[in-house]
């Protein structure tokens, strides 16, 4: 194995290296009862217990936003991108370059601004 250039000598050292890798937010498993749309021979709607595997979305977003490997790939504000200096040929290649994000952020900003102005008048 040493000649192969691997960073481990045996299965034990390999597993130790795997265990030392960065881990993302933990998965949790929850058993839930679901009601189906089929009726059994006894006339009752069929039920089943299934596993629901999930992660805490807040923890996962914190991990993504805090990941230094993704730092230069994140966008927090919408932007219009163009292929030319005059701004005549628009590029739509990422979510933040689209109209939906722009319109949502602008309308939200104005809505909160109006709400803030009303509260300040009181």
Short mmCIF file of the C-alpha atoms (twelve columns), coordinates in Angstrom:
data_MODEL
# 
_entry.id   MODEL 
# 
loop_
_atom_site.group_PDB 
_atom_site.id 
_atom_site.type_symbol 
_atom_site.label_atom_id 
_atom_site.label_alt_id 
_atom_site.label_comp_id 
_atom_site.label_asym_id 
_atom_site.label_seq_id 
_atom_site.Cartn_x 
_atom_site.Cartn_y 
_atom_site.Cartn_z 
_atom_site.pdbx_PDB_model_num 
ATOM 1   C CA . UNK A 1   0.000   0.000  0.000   1 
ATOM 2   C CA . UNK A 2   2.874   2.360  0.681   1 
ATOM 3   C CA . UNK A 3   3.881   2.301  -2.971  1 
ATOM 4   C CA . UNK A 4   0.382   3.351  -4.010  1 
ATOM 5   C CA . UNK A 5   0.751   6.776  -2.372  1 
ATOM 6   C CA . UNK A 6   -2.274  6.329  -0.120  1 
ATOM 7   C CA . UNK A 7   -2.368  8.173  3.197   1 
ATOM 8   C CA . UNK A 8   -3.215  5.043  5.203   1 
ATOM 9   C CA . UNK A 9   -1.528  1.684  5.763   1 
ATOM 10  C CA . UNK A 10  -4.452  -0.574 6.596   1 
ATOM 11  C CA . UNK A 11  -8.216  -0.652 7.049   1 
ATOM 12  C CA . UNK A 12  -7.976  0.596  10.635  1 
ATOM 13  C CA . UNK A 13  -5.937  3.676  9.727   1 
ATOM 14  C CA . UNK A 14  -8.244  4.283  6.765   1 
ATOM 15  C CA . UNK A 15  -11.331 4.249  9.018   1 
ATOM 16  C CA . UNK A 16  -9.593  6.566  11.494  1 
ATOM 17  C CA . UNK A 17  -9.028  9.020  8.634   1 
ATOM 18  C CA . UNK A 18  -12.674 8.741  7.578   1 
ATOM 19  C CA . UNK A 19  -13.828 9.367  11.163  1 
ATOM 20  C CA . UNK A 20  -11.693 12.526 11.327  1 
ATOM 21  C CA . UNK A 21  -13.373 14.102 8.288   1 
ATOM 22  C CA . UNK A 22  -15.657 17.097 8.723   1 
ATOM 23  C CA . UNK A 23  -19.238 16.111 9.391   1 
ATOM 24  C CA . UNK A 24  -22.295 18.089 8.439   1 
ATOM 25  C CA . UNK A 25  -25.411 18.455 10.621  1 
ATOM 26  C CA . UNK A 26  -26.659 15.137 11.904  1 
ATOM 27  C CA . UNK A 27  -29.459 13.178 10.341  1 
ATOM 28  C CA . UNK A 28  -32.361 12.239 12.568  1 
ATOM 29  C CA . UNK A 29  -34.870 9.505  11.972  1 
ATOM 30  C CA . UNK A 30  -38.457 9.789  13.048  1 
ATOM 31  C CA . UNK A 31  -41.075 7.100  12.657  1 
ATOM 32  C CA . UNK A 32  -44.370 8.510  11.389  1 
ATOM 33  C CA . UNK A 33  -47.741 6.934  10.684  1 
ATOM 34  C CA . UNK A 34  -49.206 7.719  7.290   1 
ATOM 35  C CA . UNK A 35  -52.643 7.035  5.935   1 
ATOM 36  C CA . UNK A 36  -52.758 5.843  2.353   1 
ATOM 37  C CA . UNK A 37  -55.355 6.149  -0.345  1 
ATOM 38  C CA . UNK A 38  -56.008 2.398  -0.576  1 
ATOM 39  C CA . UNK A 39  -58.733 0.555  1.270   1 
ATOM 40  C CA . UNK A 40  -58.011 -2.890 2.699   1 
ATOM 41  C CA . UNK A 41  -60.212 -5.962 2.513   1 
ATOM 42  C CA . UNK A 42  -61.692 -5.008 5.877   1 
ATOM 43  C CA . UNK A 43  -62.919 -1.678 4.425   1 
ATOM 44  C CA . UNK A 44  -60.472 0.425  6.457   1 
ATOM 45  C CA . UNK A 45  -57.997 2.827  4.892   1 
ATOM 46  C CA . UNK A 46  -54.541 1.281  4.904   1 
ATOM 47  C CA . UNK A 47  -51.969 2.762  7.280   1 
ATOM 48  C CA . UNK A 48  -48.227 2.349  7.395   1 
ATOM 49  C CA . UNK A 49  -45.374 3.393  9.652   1 
ATOM 50  C CA . UNK A 50  -42.485 4.850  7.657   1 
ATOM 51  C CA . UNK A 51  -39.093 6.332  8.440   1 
ATOM 52  C CA . UNK A 52  -38.665 10.064 7.924   1 
ATOM 53  C CA . UNK A 53  -34.983 10.957 7.666   1 
ATOM 54  C CA . UNK A 54  -34.254 14.650 7.972   1 
ATOM 55  C CA . UNK A 55  -31.780 17.315 9.013   1 
ATOM 56  C CA . UNK A 56  -32.444 20.528 10.881  1 
ATOM 57  C CA . UNK A 57  -32.769 23.073 8.032   1 
ATOM 58  C CA . UNK A 58  -31.419 25.944 10.144  1 
ATOM 59  C CA . UNK A 59  -28.309 23.962 11.123  1 
ATOM 60  C CA . UNK A 60  -27.825 22.891 7.516   1 
ATOM 61  C CA . UNK A 61  -28.072 26.469 6.210   1 
ATOM 62  C CA . UNK A 62  -25.604 27.600 8.877   1 
ATOM 63  C CA . UNK A 63  -23.223 24.897 7.699   1 
ATOM 64  C CA . UNK A 64  -23.576 25.877 4.043   1 
ATOM 65  C CA . UNK A 65  -23.208 29.616 4.661   1 
ATOM 66  C CA . UNK A 66  -20.269 29.079 7.032   1 
ATOM 67  C CA . UNK A 67  -18.413 26.679 4.747   1 
ATOM 68  C CA . UNK A 68  -15.230 28.467 3.557   1 
ATOM 69  C CA . UNK A 69  -15.100 26.281 0.439   1 
ATOM 70  C CA . UNK A 70  -18.394 27.841 -0.728  1 
ATOM 71  C CA . UNK A 71  -17.634 31.442 0.311   1 
ATOM 72  C CA . UNK A 72  -16.996 32.718 -3.226  1 
ATOM 73  C CA . UNK A 73  -19.994 30.876 -4.648  1 
ATOM 74  C CA . UNK A 74  -22.675 32.472 -2.433  1 
ATOM 75  C CA . UNK A 75  -24.884 35.366 -3.443  1 
ATOM 76  C CA . UNK A 76  -27.027 37.294 -0.999  1 
ATOM 77  C CA . UNK A 77  -28.426 40.037 -3.201  1 
ATOM 78  C CA . UNK A 78  -29.870 39.961 -6.703  1 
ATOM 79  C CA . UNK A 79  -27.890 41.416 -9.557  1 
ATOM 80  C CA . UNK A 80  -28.376 42.074 -13.229 1 
ATOM 81  C CA . UNK A 81  -25.529 40.702 -15.361 1 
ATOM 82  C CA . UNK A 82  -24.907 41.633 -18.971 1 
ATOM 83  C CA . UNK A 83  -22.694 40.367 -21.786 1 
ATOM 84  C CA . UNK A 84  -21.983 43.884 -23.046 1 
ATOM 85  C CA . UNK A 85  -20.886 47.186 -21.493 1 
ATOM 86  C CA . UNK A 86  -24.083 48.977 -22.614 1 
ATOM 87  C CA . UNK A 87  -26.285 46.612 -20.646 1 
ATOM 88  C CA . UNK A 88  -28.383 45.540 -23.636 1 
ATOM 89  C CA . UNK A 89  -27.831 41.779 -23.564 1 
ATOM 90  C CA . UNK A 90  -28.821 40.293 -20.224 1 
ATOM 91  C CA . UNK A 91  -27.433 37.050 -18.772 1 
ATOM 92  C CA . UNK A 92  -29.691 34.697 -16.835 1 
ATOM 93  C CA . UNK A 93  -27.387 32.013 -15.495 1 
ATOM 94  C CA . UNK A 94  -27.873 31.902 -11.735 1 
ATOM 95  C CA . UNK A 95  -30.894 32.345 -9.469  1 
ATOM 96  C CA . UNK A 96  -29.722 35.771 -8.282  1 
ATOM 97  C CA . UNK A 97  -29.550 37.070 -11.873 1 
ATOM 98  C CA . UNK A 98  -33.219 36.319 -12.521 1 
ATOM 99  C CA . UNK A 99  -36.166 38.674 -12.277 1 
ATOM 100 C CA . UNK A 100 -37.998 36.744 -9.543  1 
ATOM 101 C CA . UNK A 101 -35.277 37.293 -6.914  1 
ATOM 102 C CA . UNK A 102 -34.923 40.945 -7.904  1 
ATOM 103 C CA . UNK A 103 -38.673 41.606 -7.713  1 
ATOM 104 C CA . UNK A 104 -39.068 39.680 -4.452  1 
ATOM 105 C CA . UNK A 105 -36.215 41.474 -2.717  1 
ATOM 106 C CA . UNK A 106 -37.277 44.918 -3.945  1 
ATOM 107 C CA . UNK A 107 -40.945 44.407 -3.037  1 
ATOM 108 C CA . UNK A 108 -39.991 43.041 0.397   1 
ATOM 109 C CA . UNK A 109 -37.687 45.996 1.014   1 
ATOM 110 C CA . UNK A 110 -40.418 48.511 0.132   1 
ATOM 111 C CA . UNK A 111 -43.025 46.648 2.184   1 
ATOM 112 C CA . UNK A 112 -40.796 46.699 5.285   1 
ATOM 113 C CA . UNK A 113 -39.854 50.313 4.651   1 
ATOM 114 C CA . UNK A 114 -43.523 51.343 4.564   1 
ATOM 115 C CA . UNK A 115 -44.200 49.338 7.718   1 
ATOM 116 C CA . UNK A 116 -41.263 51.005 9.459   1 
ATOM 117 C CA . UNK A 117 -42.464 54.468 8.456   1 
ATOM 118 C CA . UNK A 118 -45.950 53.734 9.846   1 
ATOM 119 C CA . UNK A 119 -44.474 52.543 13.135  1 
ATOM 120 C CA . UNK A 120 -42.264 55.627 13.410  1 
ATOM 121 C CA . UNK A 121 -45.315 57.912 12.998  1 
ATOM 122 C CA . UNK A 122 -47.024 56.428 16.066  1 
# 
